[in-house]
Amino acid sequence: MQHTLIKDILVSKPDGRTVDIYGWVRTKRDSKNLCFIEVNDGSCFASIQLTFDREKAAQTDSALIENELKKITTGASVHASGKLIPSPASGQAVEVALERIDVLGEASAETYPLQKKGHSFEFLREIAHLRPRTNAFGAVGRMRNQMAFAVHTFFQERGFNYVHTPIITASDAEGAGEMFQVTTLDLKKIAENGIIAGAKGMKAEKAAELVDYTKDFFGKSANLTVSGQLEAEAWATALSRVYTFGPTFRAENSNTPRHLAEFWMIEPEMAFFDLDDDMDLAEDFIKYLLNWALTKCTEDMAFFNERIQKGLIDTLTKVASSDFKRISYTDAVKELEKNNDRFEFKAFWGCDLQTEHERFLTEQLFNKPVMVYDYPKDIKAFYMKLNADGKTVRAVDVLVPGIGEIIGGSQREENYDALLSRIKELSLNPEDYRWYLDLRRYGTVVHSGFGLGFERLLRYVTGMANLRDVIPFPRTPKSAEF
Amino acid sequence: MQHTLIKDILVSKPDGRTVDIYGWVRTKRDSKNLCFIEVNDGSCFASIQLTFDREKAAQTDSALIENELKKITTGASVHASGKLIPSPASGQAVEVALERIDVLGEASAETYPLQKKGHSFEFLREIAHLRPRTNAFGAVGRMRNQMAFAVHTFFQERGFNYVHTPIITASDAEGAGEMFQVTTLDLKKIAENGIIAGAKGMKAEKAAELVDYTKDFFGKSANLTVSGQLEAEAWATALSRVYTFGPTFRAENSNTPRHLAEFWMIEPEMAFFDLDDDMDLAEDFIKYLLNWALTKCTEDMAFFNERIQKGLIDTLTKVASSDFKRISYTDAVKELEKNNDRFEFKAFWGCDLQTEHERFLTEQLFNKPVMVYDYPKDIKAFYMKLNADGKTVRAVDVLVPGIGEIIGGSQREENYDALLSRIKELSLNPEDYRWYLDLRRYGTVVHSGFGLGFERLLRYVTGMANLRDVIPFPRTPKSAEF
């Protein structure tokens, strides 16, 4: 079977040949002589129009078709066939002169939740299994696919190797972030053993004895990863250029449009790249992704531009053609201090930049993407390369108009002694980082990388306001439906 | 900086221009007048040869170089430069006449675990952070990258959309497979509460009351996914053709070369595809992947063919050019029964096919890949399309010589009533599948899909015997290192 997708039929010649259409009815408009049915198969934004002309149809066909038409409501699945002809209607080059239609699956007008009228995104989140059938979520799904393939293509063109870093990990990569525990221990059994031990007089402070991680699947406590970076470094110091693209997790109890408990992250890691190379790559990467969206996804982007965020295409086009401004954290803070009257949080050297600061820099002061580098070491992670000043590290945040930070990266500390003393300084256990230190013990090299949250990118590219609406099935506090 | 990778230098003209080399030393061979250093950067299998000719070198250069040479051992990282010239040695077109070399990071010959001699794969698993620096694991890493990109390219070329299905799930997709629990509940606290409650006289059979899932992150018990199929179906019944490619999990306590607790799976799902279409796609897919490996990864494949599995390239070439045999389960069992004297497990209608049966079919009887379809419903999952005979379902397993099953798939039950009664028949809770049933309630369509374990594919393509050696950081019982 392997039928032709509607996206391919819509761009083919209306030469009168018979075509088969498989999809779901979006609308049916019926009048005395004419019936128009819009059918969509999700292969593209547009639907194809089936036109049934009662005056032209053969009597036998007609009876069959009329019988099926009665069953057709929004959401019904159909197989139709007819001649592909030029369309007199505006906005579509071709249509199908209906000769036969079969309803494969009905969708009761009384109960099908997706009727013609618009629905709030909040409501659609409750029916996340059906929302891809709407214009907005079909478009988001296709954009997500396009952006994912753009990510892979960008790196493949540049000699990077895709690496699958582990999802389950016994270490906390960044020494930061609340983590989900992964276990095969029986929680009810632990409670039961507690009750029995308590009855026999065990003291509550000995509770840890009842949680025997040597019996857990991995023989120790394990968690879901918050980042694949450290493992990616192991591969970068062997294959030179690698990237990860996989799910990462935060057990942060934040119920906001900017947080997800499960999200996808892209983390390139490059041997022999210093921070300048890292910034060059980050800039190329953002521009490449935006250009891909603007040139390969025109139909879906037109929808986002018109219905989700006015001016979106102009904003992205401008970013894609800008030279990103590079400024040190120290200089950026000087600029911010001059404008401290604008900010809720006053900027000062040593402060973590707030979204209001980031957006001021990129939207007001420079009016283009900005890369802020050389941050105070105390607000950045242990693995970042210490500068000669002893105070700042070779970190960079990439800020874009409309959203603020979109990428965070750094040159990594490649000096064994410097890294070890930083680990000790932060009271981390060097034994937990033994293998990571090995990468500096044997054939160490300057290397750098960065991280891009895939949903953050999608939010930027589509203009969708809530991260929950750019991932198929969002996981958030109190919600893991479907 | 963004230097040129060795793979690009190796295929460029030896025109005497100065090139910069960044990488890790594989070997150094020193004699009176000549010193040869092989440098590898992981961008390709081959190393590039640096040649230092003591008779030709300028005195000043010479002293500097000699000083660095002393520090060079296997594993040291270097930056070298020199003229790219034709190589007199066999097996390499170009080499570098060394003019300068800097050791960036030493690798102590006493402690660096990867000396020239071969190491067992068992030993290398213990240093999984360093093993990508070996020939075998560098090659595996590049193959993994190539095969992943081949997967994406195959589906993108055919109008599929990549969908990220959830990793954390509150449902058990297949009603099968042991799952990992994901939680933010404090296990020690549960034990503690048990001790306190026990001391106050609580009965052990009330233990469940102490595990309050309404307090867990998702407000209910959650697990790691075993398959993205059901969620992929939701997207296939909107975008027509989708695929997943993500991590899946089994908490199965199996310590064998054929099991991983965490592995990557590819699951295409297609609306309007029946089982024949599904089999066509599976056959195309396998051939496409093998052809990609054979034509785009020749250097790494030559290594696997020579050092890992003799005859590998012939085997894969033959599979890639075969017409896959299609045979019903019932007919296959008849053939097996004729040969039951060969088998440890005797075949009979209704039995699950064992690896020995699968390999007999594909290696002995047909000597080519075999697709066995229409399995007894009792040995297959609830969602598979019931045949008119009421006994078999539209399932297919794809068997290949040398490995047995590589793909499992099916046409899905699209009839609401049939699916519901199957769910009830298996004592599953229909409420848990409410959203899945909705896909049949509204605009239901014939649809099909299959699953390919990515590590199983890699094992087949590389000839590596153990799944732990085709994933960067394997997760297995008692092991979640790195």
Short mmCIF file of N, CA, C and O in Angstrom, two decimals, chain A residues 1-3 24 41-42 75 77 105-106 111-112 129 133 144-145 152 156 161-162 164 166-168 181-183 194-195 198 202 214 216-218 220 237-241 262 264 272 277 435 438 441-445 472 475 478 481, chain B residues 1-3 24 41-42 75 77 105-106 111-112 129 133 144-145 152 156 161-162 164 166-168 181-183 194-195 198 202 214 216-218 220 237-241 262 264 272 277 435 438 441-445 472 475 478 481:
data_model
loop_
_atom_site.label_atom_id
_atom_site.label_comp_id
_atom_site.label_asym_id
_atom_site.label_seq_id
_atom_site.Cartn_x
_atom_site.Cartn_y
_atom_site.Cartn_z
N MET A 1 0.85 -1.18 0.00
CA MET A 1 0.00 0.00 0.00
C MET A 1 0.90 1.25 0.00
O MET A 1 1.15 1.82 -1.04
N GLN A 2 1.49 1.59 1.16
CA GLN A 2 2.40 2.75 1.25
C GLN A 2 1.94 3.88 0.34
O GLN A 2 2.62 4.25 -0.62
N HIS A 3 0.79 4.42 0.66
CA HIS A 3 0.13 5.46 -0.13
C HIS A 3 0.95 6.76 -0.17
O HIS A 3 1.85 6.96 0.63
N TRP A 24 -7.66 12.45 7.97
CA TRP A 24 -8.73 12.75 8.91
C TRP A 24 -9.42 14.02 8.47
O TRP A 24 -8.78 14.99 8.06
N ASP A 41 -3.58 14.85 6.76
CA ASP A 41 -2.92 13.62 7.24
C ASP A 41 -1.69 13.94 8.09
O ASP A 41 -0.90 13.06 8.40
N GLY A 42 -1.54 15.22 8.44
CA GLY A 42 -0.44 15.60 9.32
C GLY A 42 0.92 15.64 8.66
O GLY A 42 1.90 16.05 9.27
N GLY A 75 -12.88 14.93 12.45
CA GLY A 75 -12.15 13.87 13.16
C GLY A 75 -12.32 12.49 12.57
O GLY A 75 -11.55 11.58 12.91
N SER A 77 -11.92 9.42 10.08
CA SER A 77 -10.85 9.01 9.17
C SER A 77 -11.48 8.51 7.88
O SER A 77 -12.51 7.83 7.92
N GLY A 105 -13.20 5.38 10.15
CA GLY A 105 -13.52 5.46 11.57
C GLY A 105 -14.30 6.73 11.83
O GLY A 105 -13.83 7.82 11.48
N GLU A 106 -15.44 6.61 12.43
CA GLU A 106 -16.21 7.82 12.72
C GLU A 106 -15.67 8.52 13.96
O GLU A 106 -14.85 7.97 14.69
N THR A 111 -19.17 13.46 21.19
CA THR A 111 -18.14 13.17 22.19
C THR A 111 -16.72 13.53 21.75
O THR A 111 -15.84 13.69 22.60
N TYR A 112 -16.46 13.67 20.46
CA TYR A 112 -15.08 13.97 20.03
C TYR A 112 -14.68 15.35 20.54
O TYR A 112 -15.34 16.34 20.25
N HIS A 129 -3.01 13.13 23.98
CA HIS A 129 -2.99 12.05 22.99
C HIS A 129 -3.73 12.46 21.72
O HIS A 129 -3.52 11.86 20.67
N ARG A 133 -3.60 16.28 16.58
CA ARG A 133 -4.55 16.39 15.47
C ARG A 133 -5.01 17.83 15.22
O ARG A 133 -5.80 18.07 14.33
N ARG A 144 9.41 20.16 15.69
CA ARG A 144 10.28 19.40 16.59
C ARG A 144 11.10 18.39 15.78
O ARG A 144 12.31 18.25 15.96
N ASN A 145 10.43 17.73 14.85
CA ASN A 145 11.13 16.79 13.97
C ASN A 145 12.19 17.51 13.13
O ASN A 145 13.33 17.07 13.03
N HIS A 152 21.14 17.12 14.16
CA HIS A 152 22.00 16.02 13.72
C HIS A 152 22.79 16.40 12.47
O HIS A 152 23.99 16.13 12.38
N GLN A 156 26.79 16.37 12.03
CA GLN A 156 27.36 15.39 11.10
C GLN A 156 28.20 16.09 10.03
O GLN A 156 29.26 15.59 9.63
N ASN A 161 30.67 13.08 16.25
CA ASN A 161 30.04 11.78 16.45
C ASN A 161 28.98 11.88 17.55
O ASN A 161 29.25 12.41 18.63
N TYR A 162 27.80 11.35 17.24
CA TYR A 162 26.69 11.33 18.20
C TYR A 162 26.98 10.26 19.24
O TYR A 162 27.25 9.11 18.90
N HIS A 164 25.59 8.38 22.84
CA HIS A 164 24.51 8.17 23.79
C HIS A 164 25.10 8.03 25.18
O HIS A 164 25.62 6.99 25.54
N PRO A 166 24.78 7.86 29.37
CA PRO A 166 23.80 7.08 30.14
C PRO A 166 22.69 7.92 30.75
O PRO A 166 22.90 9.07 31.13
N ILE A 167 21.51 7.32 30.85
CA ILE A 167 20.35 7.97 31.45
C ILE A 167 20.34 7.68 32.96
O ILE A 167 20.11 8.56 33.77
N ILE A 168 20.60 6.43 33.29
CA ILE A 168 20.70 6.06 34.71
C ILE A 168 22.16 6.22 35.12
O ILE A 168 23.06 5.77 34.43
N GLN A 181 15.30 9.44 41.90
CA GLN A 181 15.93 8.16 42.24
C GLN A 181 15.33 7.05 41.37
O GLN A 181 14.14 7.05 41.07
N VAL A 182 16.20 6.14 40.91
CA VAL A 182 15.78 4.97 40.14
C VAL A 182 16.06 3.75 40.98
O VAL A 182 17.20 3.55 41.42
N THR A 183 15.04 2.94 41.21
CA THR A 183 15.25 1.82 42.13
C THR A 183 14.37 0.62 41.78
O THR A 183 13.33 0.77 41.14
N GLY A 194 10.36 -1.81 58.42
CA GLY A 194 10.43 -0.78 59.47
C GLY A 194 9.46 -1.08 60.60
O GLY A 194 9.83 -1.04 61.79
N ILE A 195 8.23 -1.40 60.24
CA ILE A 195 7.21 -1.70 61.25
C ILE A 195 7.65 -2.87 62.13
O ILE A 195 7.59 -2.80 63.37
N GLY A 198 10.58 -1.81 64.26
CA GLY A 198 10.13 -0.88 65.30
C GLY A 198 9.45 -1.62 66.45
O GLY A 198 9.67 -1.32 67.63
N MET A 202 13.75 -1.37 67.45
CA MET A 202 14.80 -0.66 66.72
C MET A 202 14.60 0.85 66.86
O MET A 202 13.48 1.34 66.90
N THR A 214 22.77 -2.43 48.51
CA THR A 214 23.48 -3.56 47.87
C THR A 214 22.48 -4.52 47.22
O THR A 214 22.82 -5.29 46.34
N ASP A 216 19.75 -3.28 45.73
CA ASP A 216 19.10 -2.54 44.64
C ASP A 216 19.69 -3.03 43.31
O ASP A 216 20.76 -3.66 43.28
N PHE A 217 19.01 -2.74 42.23
CA PHE A 217 19.40 -3.31 40.93
C PHE A 217 20.87 -3.09 40.61
O PHE A 217 21.57 -4.00 40.16
N PHE A 218 21.33 -1.87 40.83
CA PHE A 218 22.72 -1.55 40.46
C PHE A 218 23.70 -1.73 41.62
O PHE A 218 24.87 -1.36 41.52
N LYS A 220 23.82 -0.15 44.22
CA LYS A 220 24.02 1.13 44.89
C LYS A 220 22.88 2.06 44.50
O LYS A 220 22.11 1.75 43.58
N THR A 237 37.55 13.25 24.38
CA THR A 237 38.99 13.10 24.51
C THR A 237 39.46 11.79 23.88
O THR A 237 40.52 11.26 24.23
N ALA A 238 38.66 11.28 22.95
CA ALA A 238 39.03 10.09 22.17
C ALA A 238 38.66 10.28 20.69
O ALA A 238 39.44 9.99 19.80
N LEU A 239 37.44 10.79 20.44
CA LEU A 239 36.97 10.99 19.06
C LEU A 239 37.02 12.46 18.63
O LEU A 239 36.56 12.80 17.55
N SER A 240 37.54 13.33 19.48
CA SER A 240 37.71 14.76 19.22
C SER A 240 36.43 15.59 19.28
O SER A 240 36.36 16.56 20.01
N ARG A 241 35.44 15.23 18.46
CA ARG A 241 34.22 16.05 18.46
C ARG A 241 33.01 15.14 18.60
O ARG A 241 32.78 14.29 17.74
N GLU A 262 11.25 16.41 32.70
CA GLU A 262 11.93 15.59 31.68
C GLU A 262 12.05 16.43 30.41
O GLU A 262 11.04 16.93 29.91
N TRP A 264 14.74 17.32 26.70
CA TRP A 264 15.83 16.82 25.85
C TRP A 264 16.92 17.89 25.73
O TRP A 264 16.64 19.07 25.58
N PHE A 272 40.39 20.11 21.89
CA PHE A 272 41.21 21.11 21.20
C PHE A 272 40.41 22.37 20.85
O PHE A 272 40.82 23.14 19.98
N ASP A 277 36.66 29.16 20.29
CA ASP A 277 36.12 28.15 19.35
C ASP A 277 34.71 27.75 19.75
O ASP A 277 33.84 27.55 18.91
N TRP A 435 37.30 8.75 37.62
CA TRP A 435 37.38 8.51 36.18
C TRP A 435 37.44 9.82 35.41
O TRP A 435 38.11 9.90 34.37
N ASP A 438 40.82 11.09 35.50
CA ASP A 438 41.68 10.30 34.60
C ASP A 438 41.83 10.98 33.22
O ASP A 438 42.86 10.87 32.58
N ARG A 441 44.53 13.06 33.67
CA ARG A 441 45.76 12.37 34.08
C ARG A 441 46.50 11.82 32.87
O ARG A 441 47.72 11.76 32.85
N TYR A 442 45.72 11.44 31.86
CA TYR A 442 46.33 10.79 30.69
C TYR A 442 46.02 11.56 29.41
O TYR A 442 44.87 11.60 28.97
N GLY A 443 47.00 12.18 28.85
CA GLY A 443 46.83 12.85 27.56
C GLY A 443 45.79 13.95 27.58
O GLY A 443 44.97 14.06 26.67
N THR A 444 45.83 14.78 28.61
CA THR A 444 44.82 15.82 28.75
C THR A 444 44.91 16.85 27.62
O THR A 444 46.01 17.10 27.08
N VAL A 445 43.78 17.40 27.25
CA VAL A 445 43.75 18.44 26.20
C VAL A 445 42.77 19.54 26.56
O VAL A 445 41.79 19.31 27.27
N PRO A 472 5.91 16.29 23.31
CA PRO A 472 4.67 15.53 23.12
C PRO A 472 3.88 15.26 24.42
O PRO A 472 2.70 15.54 24.48
N ARG A 475 6.17 16.09 31.36
CA ARG A 475 6.23 15.58 32.73
C ARG A 475 6.53 16.75 33.66
O ARG A 475 7.58 17.40 33.53
N LYS A 478 3.22 16.43 39.74
CA LYS A 478 1.87 15.86 39.81
C LYS A 478 1.31 15.44 38.46
O LYS A 478 0.11 15.22 38.31
N GLU A 481 0.89 11.84 32.95
CA GLU A 481 -0.18 11.15 32.23
C GLU A 481 0.32 10.61 30.89
O GLU A 481 1.30 11.10 30.35
N MET B 1 40.20 28.64 16.32
CA MET B 1 41.12 27.53 16.08
C MET B 1 40.42 26.53 15.14
O MET B 1 40.64 26.54 13.94
N GLN B 2 39.46 25.76 15.67
CA GLN B 2 38.72 24.79 14.85
C GLN B 2 39.61 24.17 13.77
O GLN B 2 39.42 24.34 12.57
N HIS B 3 40.58 23.43 14.26
CA HIS B 3 41.60 22.80 13.41
C HIS B 3 41.00 21.73 12.48
O HIS B 3 39.88 21.28 12.68
N TRP B 24 46.15 12.16 19.83
CA TRP B 24 46.79 11.35 20.86
C TRP B 24 47.74 10.35 20.22
O TRP B 24 47.41 9.73 19.20
N ASP B 41 43.19 11.00 16.16
CA ASP B 41 42.27 11.93 16.83
C ASP B 41 40.84 11.38 16.88
O ASP B 41 39.91 12.11 17.22
N GLY B 42 40.68 10.10 16.52
CA GLY B 42 39.37 9.47 16.61
C GLY B 42 38.40 9.87 15.52
O GLY B 42 37.31 9.32 15.43
N GLY B 75 49.40 7.41 24.37
CA GLY B 75 48.35 8.10 25.12
C GLY B 75 48.60 9.58 25.33
O GLY B 75 47.69 10.31 25.72
N SER B 77 48.91 13.45 24.59
CA SER B 77 48.26 14.33 23.62
C SER B 77 49.30 15.31 23.07
O SER B 77 50.17 15.78 23.80
N GLY B 105 49.66 16.88 26.98
CA GLY B 105 49.39 16.14 28.20
C GLY B 105 50.11 14.81 28.14
O GLY B 105 49.95 14.06 27.18
N GLU B 106 50.91 14.52 29.14
CA GLU B 106 51.63 13.26 29.14
C GLU B 106 50.72 12.11 29.58
O GLU B 106 49.61 12.35 30.10
N THR B 111 51.53 4.12 34.52
CA THR B 111 50.16 4.03 35.02
C THR B 111 49.08 4.05 33.95
O THR B 111 47.95 3.61 34.20
N TYR B 112 49.36 4.55 32.76
CA TYR B 112 48.32 4.62 31.72
C TYR B 112 47.89 3.20 31.35
O TYR B 112 48.71 2.38 30.94
N HIS B 129 35.63 4.76 30.44
CA HIS B 129 35.90 6.17 30.13
C HIS B 129 37.12 6.32 29.23
O HIS B 129 37.29 7.35 28.58
N ARG B 133 39.44 5.27 23.35
CA ARG B 133 40.76 5.58 22.79
C ARG B 133 41.41 4.36 22.13
O ARG B 133 42.53 4.47 21.62
N ARG B 144 28.31 3.53 15.70
CA ARG B 144 27.08 3.89 16.41
C ARG B 144 26.56 5.23 15.89
O ARG B 144 25.37 5.39 15.63
N ASN B 145 27.47 6.16 15.72
CA ASN B 145 27.09 7.46 15.16
C ASN B 145 26.54 7.31 13.74
O ASN B 145 25.49 7.86 13.41
N HIS B 152 17.92 8.09 11.18
CA HIS B 152 17.20 9.36 10.98
C HIS B 152 17.01 9.66 9.49
O HIS B 152 15.93 10.05 9.06
N GLN B 156 13.55 10.29 7.55
CA GLN B 156 13.30 11.64 7.02
C GLN B 156 13.03 11.59 5.52
O GLN B 156 12.18 12.32 5.01
N ASN B 161 8.00 11.68 10.87
CA ASN B 161 8.37 12.68 11.87
C ASN B 161 8.91 11.98 13.12
O ASN B 161 8.28 11.04 13.63
N TYR B 162 10.04 12.48 13.58
CA TYR B 162 10.67 11.95 14.79
C TYR B 162 9.89 12.45 16.01
O TYR B 162 9.66 13.65 16.15
N HIS B 164 9.53 12.36 20.28
CA HIS B 164 10.12 11.99 21.57
C HIS B 164 9.01 11.55 22.51
O HIS B 164 8.29 12.37 23.06
N PRO B 166 7.63 9.78 26.04
CA PRO B 166 8.13 10.01 27.40
C PRO B 166 8.99 8.87 27.96
O PRO B 166 8.76 7.71 27.64
N ILE B 167 9.96 9.25 28.78
CA ILE B 167 10.85 8.28 29.43
C ILE B 167 10.22 7.86 30.76
O ILE B 167 10.20 6.68 31.10
N ILE B 168 9.73 8.83 31.49
CA ILE B 168 9.05 8.53 32.75
C ILE B 168 7.57 8.33 32.42
O ILE B 168 6.97 9.14 31.73
N GLN B 181 11.45 1.74 39.11
CA GLN B 181 10.62 2.78 39.70
C GLN B 181 11.39 4.09 39.74
O GLN B 181 12.59 4.12 40.01
N VAL B 182 10.70 5.19 39.45
CA VAL B 182 11.27 6.54 39.53
C VAL B 182 10.55 7.27 40.65
O VAL B 182 9.32 7.35 40.64
N THR B 183 11.30 7.79 41.59
CA THR B 183 10.64 8.38 42.76
C THR B 183 11.46 9.51 43.37
O THR B 183 12.68 9.56 43.20
N GLY B 194 8.28 3.69 59.37
CA GLY B 194 7.90 2.31 59.70
C GLY B 194 8.32 1.96 61.12
O GLY B 194 7.53 1.42 61.90
N ILE B 195 9.55 2.30 61.45
CA ILE B 195 10.05 1.99 62.80
C ILE B 195 9.19 2.66 63.86
O ILE B 195 8.77 2.02 64.84
N GLY B 198 5.77 1.07 63.92
CA GLY B 198 5.86 -0.27 64.51
C GLY B 198 5.96 -0.21 66.02
O GLY B 198 5.33 -1.00 66.74
N MET B 202 1.67 -0.46 65.02
CA MET B 202 1.06 -0.64 63.69
C MET B 202 1.35 -2.06 63.20
O MET B 202 2.40 -2.62 63.42
N THR B 214 0.81 10.00 46.79
CA THR B 214 0.31 11.35 46.50
C THR B 214 1.39 12.39 46.82
O THR B 214 1.35 13.50 46.32
N ASP B 216 4.58 11.70 46.15
CA ASP B 216 5.68 11.48 45.20
C ASP B 216 5.63 12.58 44.12
O ASP B 216 4.61 13.26 43.97
N PHE B 217 6.71 12.74 43.40
CA PHE B 217 6.82 13.87 42.47
C PHE B 217 5.62 13.98 41.53
O PHE B 217 5.07 15.05 41.31
N PHE B 218 5.23 12.84 40.97
CA PHE B 218 4.16 12.87 39.99
C PHE B 218 2.78 12.61 40.60
O PHE B 218 1.79 12.45 39.87
N LYS B 220 1.78 10.04 41.89
CA LYS B 220 1.47 8.62 41.76
C LYS B 220 2.75 7.86 41.47
O LYS B 220 3.79 8.47 41.19
N THR B 237 -1.50 8.56 14.53
CA THR B 237 -2.89 8.77 14.13
C THR B 237 -3.20 10.27 14.02
O THR B 237 -4.34 10.68 14.11
N ALA B 238 -2.13 11.06 13.86
CA ALA B 238 -2.28 12.50 13.61
C ALA B 238 -1.34 12.96 12.49
O ALA B 238 -1.72 13.69 11.61
N LEU B 239 -0.07 12.50 12.55
CA LEU B 239 0.93 12.90 11.55
C LEU B 239 1.20 11.79 10.52
O LEU B 239 2.10 11.92 9.69
N SER B 240 0.48 10.71 10.60
CA SER B 240 0.56 9.56 9.68
C SER B 240 1.79 8.67 9.85
O SER B 240 1.67 7.47 10.02
N ARG B 241 2.99 9.26 9.77
CA ARG B 241 4.19 8.41 9.88
C ARG B 241 5.15 9.02 10.87
O ARG B 241 5.61 10.14 10.67
N GLU B 262 19.49 -0.66 30.21
CA GLU B 262 19.20 0.60 29.51
C GLU B 262 19.68 0.44 28.08
O GLU B 262 20.85 0.13 27.86
N TRP B 264 18.79 1.60 23.64
CA TRP B 264 18.08 2.53 22.75
C TRP B 264 17.25 1.75 21.75
O TRP B 264 17.70 0.74 21.20
N PHE B 272 -2.40 3.89 8.31
CA PHE B 272 -2.77 3.38 6.99
C PHE B 272 -1.79 2.34 6.45
O PHE B 272 -1.74 2.10 5.26
N ASP B 277 2.54 -3.80 4.45
CA ASP B 277 3.29 -2.54 4.35
C ASP B 277 4.39 -2.50 5.41
O ASP B 277 5.50 -2.03 5.19
N TRP B 435 -6.97 6.52 27.23
CA TRP B 435 -6.49 7.39 26.16
C TRP B 435 -6.11 6.59 24.92
O TRP B 435 -6.30 7.04 23.79
N ASP B 438 -9.11 5.76 23.09
CA ASP B 438 -9.61 6.95 22.37
C ASP B 438 -9.12 7.00 20.93
O ASP B 438 -9.81 7.50 20.04
N ARG B 441 -11.57 5.22 19.23
CA ARG B 441 -12.92 5.75 19.38
C ARG B 441 -13.17 6.87 18.37
O ARG B 441 -14.28 7.06 17.90
N TYR B 442 -12.11 7.60 18.05
CA TYR B 442 -12.24 8.77 17.18
C TYR B 442 -11.37 8.62 15.93
O TYR B 442 -10.14 8.68 16.02
N GLY B 443 -11.99 8.43 14.80
CA GLY B 443 -11.26 8.40 13.53
C GLY B 443 -10.21 7.31 13.47
O GLY B 443 -9.08 7.55 13.04
N THR B 444 -10.60 6.12 13.90
CA THR B 444 -9.62 5.02 13.96
C THR B 444 -9.14 4.63 12.56
O THR B 444 -9.88 4.76 11.58
N VAL B 445 -7.89 4.19 12.45
CA VAL B 445 -7.34 3.76 11.16
C VAL B 445 -6.48 2.52 11.34
O VAL B 445 -5.89 2.31 12.40
N PRO B 472 28.10 3.15 24.91
CA PRO B 472 29.23 3.79 25.60
C PRO B 472 29.39 3.38 27.07
O PRO B 472 30.48 3.00 27.48
N ARG B 475 24.63 -0.30 31.32
CA ARG B 475 23.97 -0.46 32.62
C ARG B 475 23.44 -1.88 32.71
O ARG B 475 22.60 -2.28 31.89
N LYS B 478 24.01 -4.69 39.02
CA LYS B 478 25.17 -4.35 39.88
C LYS B 478 26.18 -3.42 39.20
O LYS B 478 27.31 -3.29 39.68
N GLU B 481 28.37 2.22 36.60
CA GLU B 481 29.56 3.06 36.78
C GLU B 481 29.60 4.18 35.76
O GLU B 481 28.97 4.10 34.73
#
